[in-house]
JSON list of C-alpha atoms in Angstrom, two decimals:
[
{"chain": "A", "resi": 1, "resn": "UNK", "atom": "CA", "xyz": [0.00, 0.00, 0.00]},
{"chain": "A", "resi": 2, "resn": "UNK", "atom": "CA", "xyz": [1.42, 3.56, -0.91]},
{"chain": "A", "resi": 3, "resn": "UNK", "atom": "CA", "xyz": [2.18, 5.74, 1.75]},
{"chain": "A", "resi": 4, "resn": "UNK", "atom": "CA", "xyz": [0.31, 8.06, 0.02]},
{"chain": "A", "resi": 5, "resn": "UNK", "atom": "CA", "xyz": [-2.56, 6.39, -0.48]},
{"chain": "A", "resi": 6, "resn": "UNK", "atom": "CA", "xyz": [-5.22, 6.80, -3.13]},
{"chain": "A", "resi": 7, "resn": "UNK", "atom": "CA", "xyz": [-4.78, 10.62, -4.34]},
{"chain": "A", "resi": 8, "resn": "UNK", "atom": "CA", "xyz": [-5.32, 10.71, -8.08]},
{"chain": "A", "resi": 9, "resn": "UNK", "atom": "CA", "xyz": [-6.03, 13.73, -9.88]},
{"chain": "A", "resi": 10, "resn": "UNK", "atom": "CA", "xyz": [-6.24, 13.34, -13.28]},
{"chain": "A", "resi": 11, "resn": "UNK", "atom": "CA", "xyz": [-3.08, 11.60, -13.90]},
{"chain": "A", "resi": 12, "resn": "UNK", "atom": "CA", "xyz": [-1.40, 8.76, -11.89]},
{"chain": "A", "resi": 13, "resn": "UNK", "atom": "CA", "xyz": [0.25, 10.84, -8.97]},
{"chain": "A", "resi": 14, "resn": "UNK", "atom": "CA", "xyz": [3.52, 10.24, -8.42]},
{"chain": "A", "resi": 15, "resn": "UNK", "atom": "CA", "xyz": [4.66, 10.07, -4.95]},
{"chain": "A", "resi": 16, "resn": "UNK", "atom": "CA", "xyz": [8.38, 11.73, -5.31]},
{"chain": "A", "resi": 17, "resn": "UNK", "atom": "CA", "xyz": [6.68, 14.58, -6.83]},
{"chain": "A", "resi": 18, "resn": "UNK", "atom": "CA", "xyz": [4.19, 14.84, -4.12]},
{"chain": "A", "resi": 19, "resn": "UNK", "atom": "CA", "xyz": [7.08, 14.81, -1.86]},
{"chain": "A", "resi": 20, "resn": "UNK", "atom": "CA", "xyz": [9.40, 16.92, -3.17]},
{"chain": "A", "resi": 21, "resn": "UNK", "atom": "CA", "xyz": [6.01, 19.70, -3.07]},
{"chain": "A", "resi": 22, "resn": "UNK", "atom": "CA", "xyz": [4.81, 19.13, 0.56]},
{"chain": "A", "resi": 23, "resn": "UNK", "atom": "CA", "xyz": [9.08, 19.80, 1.32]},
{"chain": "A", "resi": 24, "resn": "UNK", "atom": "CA", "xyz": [8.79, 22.78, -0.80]},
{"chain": "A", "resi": 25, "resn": "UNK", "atom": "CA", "xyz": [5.65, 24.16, 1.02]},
{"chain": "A", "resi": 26, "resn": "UNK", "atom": "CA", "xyz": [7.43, 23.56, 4.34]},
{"chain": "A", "resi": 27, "resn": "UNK", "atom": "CA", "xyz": [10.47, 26.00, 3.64]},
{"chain": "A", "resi": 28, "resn": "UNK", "atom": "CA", "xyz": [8.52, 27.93, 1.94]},
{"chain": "A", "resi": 29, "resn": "UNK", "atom": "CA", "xyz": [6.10, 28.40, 5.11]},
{"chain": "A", "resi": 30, "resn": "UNK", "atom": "CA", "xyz": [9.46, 28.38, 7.44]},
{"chain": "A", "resi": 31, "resn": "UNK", "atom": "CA", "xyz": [10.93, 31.27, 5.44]},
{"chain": "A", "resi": 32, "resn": "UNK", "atom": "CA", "xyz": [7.37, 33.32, 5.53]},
{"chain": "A", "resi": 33, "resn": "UNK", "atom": "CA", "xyz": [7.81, 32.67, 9.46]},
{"chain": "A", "resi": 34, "resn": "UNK", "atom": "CA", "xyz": [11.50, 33.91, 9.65]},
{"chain": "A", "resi": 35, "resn": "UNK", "atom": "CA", "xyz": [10.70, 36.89, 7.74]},
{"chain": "A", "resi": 36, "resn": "UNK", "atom": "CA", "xyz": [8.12, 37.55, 9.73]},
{"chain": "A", "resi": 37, "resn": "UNK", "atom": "CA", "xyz": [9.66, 37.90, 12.81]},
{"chain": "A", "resi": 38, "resn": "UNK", "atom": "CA", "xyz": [12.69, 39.68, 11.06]},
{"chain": "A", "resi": 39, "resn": "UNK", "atom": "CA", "xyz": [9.94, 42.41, 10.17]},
{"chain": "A", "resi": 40, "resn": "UNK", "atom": "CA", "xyz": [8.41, 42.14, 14.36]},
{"chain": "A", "resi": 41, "resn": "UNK", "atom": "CA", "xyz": [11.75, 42.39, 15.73]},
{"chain": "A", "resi": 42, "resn": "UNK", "atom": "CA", "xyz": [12.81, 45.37, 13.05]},
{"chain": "A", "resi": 43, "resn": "UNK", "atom": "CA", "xyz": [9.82, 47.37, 14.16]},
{"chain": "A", "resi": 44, "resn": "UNK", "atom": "CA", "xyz": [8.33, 47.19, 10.50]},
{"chain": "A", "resi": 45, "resn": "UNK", "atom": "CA", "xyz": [4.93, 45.97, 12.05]},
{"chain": "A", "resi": 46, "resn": "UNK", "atom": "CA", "xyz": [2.89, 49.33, 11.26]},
{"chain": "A", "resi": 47, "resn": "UNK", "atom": "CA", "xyz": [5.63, 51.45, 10.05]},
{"chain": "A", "resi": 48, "resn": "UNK", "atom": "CA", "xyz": [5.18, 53.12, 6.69]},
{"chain": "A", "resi": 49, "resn": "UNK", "atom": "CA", "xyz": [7.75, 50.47, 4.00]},
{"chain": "A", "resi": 50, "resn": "UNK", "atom": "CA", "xyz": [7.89, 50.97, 0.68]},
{"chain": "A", "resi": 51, "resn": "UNK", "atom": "CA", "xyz": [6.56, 48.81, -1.75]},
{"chain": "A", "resi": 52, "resn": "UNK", "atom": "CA", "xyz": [5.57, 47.69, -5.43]},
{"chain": "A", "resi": 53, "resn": "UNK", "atom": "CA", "xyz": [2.35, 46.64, -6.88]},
{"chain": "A", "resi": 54, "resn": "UNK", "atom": "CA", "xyz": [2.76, 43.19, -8.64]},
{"chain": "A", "resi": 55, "resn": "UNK", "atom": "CA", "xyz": [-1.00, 42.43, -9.60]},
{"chain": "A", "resi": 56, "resn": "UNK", "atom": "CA", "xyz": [-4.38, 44.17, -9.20]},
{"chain": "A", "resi": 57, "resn": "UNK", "atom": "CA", "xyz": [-7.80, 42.28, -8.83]},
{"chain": "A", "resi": 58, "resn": "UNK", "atom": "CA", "xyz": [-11.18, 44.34, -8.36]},
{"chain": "A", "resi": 59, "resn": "UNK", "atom": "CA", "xyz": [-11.07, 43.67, -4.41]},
{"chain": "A", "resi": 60, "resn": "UNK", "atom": "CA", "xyz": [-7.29, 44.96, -4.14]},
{"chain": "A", "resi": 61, "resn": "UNK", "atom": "CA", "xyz": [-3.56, 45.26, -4.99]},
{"chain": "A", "resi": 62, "resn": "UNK", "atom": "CA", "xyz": [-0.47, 42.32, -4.50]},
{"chain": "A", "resi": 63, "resn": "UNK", "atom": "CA", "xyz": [2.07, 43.79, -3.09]},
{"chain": "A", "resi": 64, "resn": "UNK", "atom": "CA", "xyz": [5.27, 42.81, -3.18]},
{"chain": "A", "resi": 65, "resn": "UNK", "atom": "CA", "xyz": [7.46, 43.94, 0.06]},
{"chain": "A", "resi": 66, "resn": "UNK", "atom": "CA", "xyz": [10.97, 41.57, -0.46]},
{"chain": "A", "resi": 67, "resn": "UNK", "atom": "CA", "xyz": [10.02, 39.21, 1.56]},
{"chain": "A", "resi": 68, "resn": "UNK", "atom": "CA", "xyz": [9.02, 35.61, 0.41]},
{"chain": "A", "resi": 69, "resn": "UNK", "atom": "CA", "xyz": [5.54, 36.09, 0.49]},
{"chain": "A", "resi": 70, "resn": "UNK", "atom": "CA", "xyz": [3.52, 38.84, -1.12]},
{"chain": "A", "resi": 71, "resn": "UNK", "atom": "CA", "xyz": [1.12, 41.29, 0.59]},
{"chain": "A", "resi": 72, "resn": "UNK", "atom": "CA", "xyz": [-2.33, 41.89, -0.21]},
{"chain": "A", "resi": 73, "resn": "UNK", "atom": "CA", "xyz": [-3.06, 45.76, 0.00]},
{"chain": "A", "resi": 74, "resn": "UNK", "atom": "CA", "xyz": [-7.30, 45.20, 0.22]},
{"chain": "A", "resi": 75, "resn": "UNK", "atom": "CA", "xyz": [-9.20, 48.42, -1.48]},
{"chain": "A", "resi": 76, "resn": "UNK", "atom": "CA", "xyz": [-10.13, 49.13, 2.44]},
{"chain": "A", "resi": 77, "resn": "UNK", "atom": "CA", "xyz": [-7.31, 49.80, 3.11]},
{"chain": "A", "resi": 78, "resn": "UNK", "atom": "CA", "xyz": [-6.64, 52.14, 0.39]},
{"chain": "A", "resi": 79, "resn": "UNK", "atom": "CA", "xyz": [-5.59, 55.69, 1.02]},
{"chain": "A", "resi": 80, "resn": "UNK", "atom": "CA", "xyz": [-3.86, 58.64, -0.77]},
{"chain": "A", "resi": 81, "resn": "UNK", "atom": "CA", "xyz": [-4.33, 60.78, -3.98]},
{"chain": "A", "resi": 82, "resn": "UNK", "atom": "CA", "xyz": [-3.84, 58.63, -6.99]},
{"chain": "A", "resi": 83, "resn": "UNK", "atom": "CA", "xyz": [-4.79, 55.24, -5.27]},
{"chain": "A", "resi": 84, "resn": "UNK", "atom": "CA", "xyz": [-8.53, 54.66, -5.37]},
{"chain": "A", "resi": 85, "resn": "UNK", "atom": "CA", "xyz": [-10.82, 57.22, -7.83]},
{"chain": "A", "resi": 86, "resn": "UNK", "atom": "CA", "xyz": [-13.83, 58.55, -6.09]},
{"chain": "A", "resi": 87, "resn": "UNK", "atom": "CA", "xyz": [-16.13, 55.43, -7.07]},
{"chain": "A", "resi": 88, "resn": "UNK", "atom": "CA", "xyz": [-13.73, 52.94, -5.87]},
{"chain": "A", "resi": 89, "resn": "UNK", "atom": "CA", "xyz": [-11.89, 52.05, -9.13]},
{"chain": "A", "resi": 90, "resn": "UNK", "atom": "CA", "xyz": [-8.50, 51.10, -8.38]},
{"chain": "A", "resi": 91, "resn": "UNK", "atom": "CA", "xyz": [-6.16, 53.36, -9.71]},
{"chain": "A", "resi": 92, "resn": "UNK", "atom": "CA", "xyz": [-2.77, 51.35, -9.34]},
{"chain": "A", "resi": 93, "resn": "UNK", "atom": "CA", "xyz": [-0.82, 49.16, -11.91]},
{"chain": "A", "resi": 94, "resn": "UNK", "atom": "CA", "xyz": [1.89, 46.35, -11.69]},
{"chain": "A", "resi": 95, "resn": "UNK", "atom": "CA", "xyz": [5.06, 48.48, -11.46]},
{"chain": "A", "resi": 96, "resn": "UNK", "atom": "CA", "xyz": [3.35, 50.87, -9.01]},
{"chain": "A", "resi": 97, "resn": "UNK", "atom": "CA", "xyz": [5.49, 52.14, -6.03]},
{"chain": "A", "resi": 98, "resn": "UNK", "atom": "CA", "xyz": [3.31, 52.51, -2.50]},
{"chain": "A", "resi": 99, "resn": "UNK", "atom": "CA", "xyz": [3.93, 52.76, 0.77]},
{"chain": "A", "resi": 100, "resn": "UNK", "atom": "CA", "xyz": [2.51, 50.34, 3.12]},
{"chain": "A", "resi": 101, "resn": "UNK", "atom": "CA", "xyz": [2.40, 48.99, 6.52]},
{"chain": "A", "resi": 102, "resn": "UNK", "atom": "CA", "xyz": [1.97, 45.33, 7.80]},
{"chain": "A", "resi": 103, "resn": "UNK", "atom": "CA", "xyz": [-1.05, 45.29, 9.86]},
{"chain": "A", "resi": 104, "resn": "UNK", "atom": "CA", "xyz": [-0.67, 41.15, 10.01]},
{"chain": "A", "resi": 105, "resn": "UNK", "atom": "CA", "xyz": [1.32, 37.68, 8.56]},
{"chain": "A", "resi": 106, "resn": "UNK", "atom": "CA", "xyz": [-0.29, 34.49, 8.97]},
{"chain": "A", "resi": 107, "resn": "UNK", "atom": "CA", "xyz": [1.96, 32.00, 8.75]},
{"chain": "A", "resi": 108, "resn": "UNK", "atom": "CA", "xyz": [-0.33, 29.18, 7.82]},
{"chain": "A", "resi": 109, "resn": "UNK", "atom": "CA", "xyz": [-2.08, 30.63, 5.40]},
{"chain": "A", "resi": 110, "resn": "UNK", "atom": "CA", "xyz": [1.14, 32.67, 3.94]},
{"chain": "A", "resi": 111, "resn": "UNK", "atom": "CA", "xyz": [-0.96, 35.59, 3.67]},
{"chain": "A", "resi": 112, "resn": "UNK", "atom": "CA", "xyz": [0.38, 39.24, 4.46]},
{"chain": "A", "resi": 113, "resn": "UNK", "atom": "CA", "xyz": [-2.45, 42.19, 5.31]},
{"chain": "A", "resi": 114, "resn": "UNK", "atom": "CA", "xyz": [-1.37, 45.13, 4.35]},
{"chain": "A", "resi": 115, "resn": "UNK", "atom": "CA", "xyz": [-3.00, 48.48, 4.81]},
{"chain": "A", "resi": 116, "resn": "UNK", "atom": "CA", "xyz": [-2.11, 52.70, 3.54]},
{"chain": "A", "resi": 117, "resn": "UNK", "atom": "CA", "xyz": [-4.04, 53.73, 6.74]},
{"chain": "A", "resi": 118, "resn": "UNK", "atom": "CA", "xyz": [-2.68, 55.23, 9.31]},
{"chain": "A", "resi": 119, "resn": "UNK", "atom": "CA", "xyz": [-2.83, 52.75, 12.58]},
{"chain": "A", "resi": 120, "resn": "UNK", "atom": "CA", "xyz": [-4.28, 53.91, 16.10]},
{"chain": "A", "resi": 121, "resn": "UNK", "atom": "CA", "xyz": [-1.35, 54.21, 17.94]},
{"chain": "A", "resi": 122, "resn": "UNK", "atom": "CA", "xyz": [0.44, 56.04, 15.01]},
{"chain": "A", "resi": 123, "resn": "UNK", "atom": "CA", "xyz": [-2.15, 58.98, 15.01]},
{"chain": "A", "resi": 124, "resn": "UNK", "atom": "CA", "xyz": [-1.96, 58.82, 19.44]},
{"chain": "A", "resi": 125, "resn": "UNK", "atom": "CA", "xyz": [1.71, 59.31, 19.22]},
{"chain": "A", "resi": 126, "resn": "UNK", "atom": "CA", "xyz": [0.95, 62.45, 16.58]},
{"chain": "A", "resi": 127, "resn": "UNK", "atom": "CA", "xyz": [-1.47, 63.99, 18.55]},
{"chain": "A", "resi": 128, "resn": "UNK", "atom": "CA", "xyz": [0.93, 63.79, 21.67]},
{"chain": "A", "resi": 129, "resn": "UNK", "atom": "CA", "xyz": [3.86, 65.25, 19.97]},
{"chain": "A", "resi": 130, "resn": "UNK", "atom": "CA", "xyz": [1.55, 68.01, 19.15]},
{"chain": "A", "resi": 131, "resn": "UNK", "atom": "CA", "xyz": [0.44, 68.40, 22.31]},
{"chain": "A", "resi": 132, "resn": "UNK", "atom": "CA", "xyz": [3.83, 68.78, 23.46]},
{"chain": "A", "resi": 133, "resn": "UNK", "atom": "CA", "xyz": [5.23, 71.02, 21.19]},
{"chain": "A", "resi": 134, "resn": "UNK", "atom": "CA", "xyz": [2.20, 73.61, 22.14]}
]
């Protein structure tokens, strides 16, 4: 009996190949990881990083940050002249340059949420600097 079992799609499977993919998912998800906590430990985690668009669907941009694992900037999360057109038409293009801030990694899923917004404690420290300087 195979160790993989019964898993046909289509064609016969073979089992080196299936392998050799479930090993490349692992590093794969292992690199997303260290990069992730290089970007925690770095401070990057809602700092303002620049960027390039790599794709655009209707519900957002891909964004792609260096890292091994690209960033999805969701329209939401949108913000600045040039960006989004006053009935929500996306207004970026692969090529594009942004700046962005990572709001969250998932390391399971591989997925990076990205946002333009400015984050809570961003605006706080703004408004106490101003308060200061007054």
């Amino acid at each position: 009996e195979s160790l993989f079992g019964e898993v046909l799609t289509g064609d016969e499977a073979d089992p080196a190949e299936l392998e050799a993919n479930a090993r490349r998912a692992r590093k794969h998800k292992q690199a997303v990881e260290k990069w992730a906590g290089r970007m925690r430990n770095r401070g990057f985690f809602g700092q303002p990083k620049p960027a390039t668009v790599t794709s655009v669907t209707e519900y957002g941009a891909f964004v792609d940050l260096g890292g091994p694992a690209e960033g999805l900037l969701h329209v939401s999360e949108m913000e600045g002249r040039g960006v989004v057109s006053r009935g929500g038409k996306i207004l970026l293009k692969p090529g594009d340059p942004v700046h962005v801030r990572i709001v969250e990694v998932d390391v399971e899923t591989q997925r990076v949420r990205l946002t333009q917004k400015a984050g809570e404690s961003e605006s706080a420290d703004a408004e106490e600097s101003a308060a200061a300087m007054a």
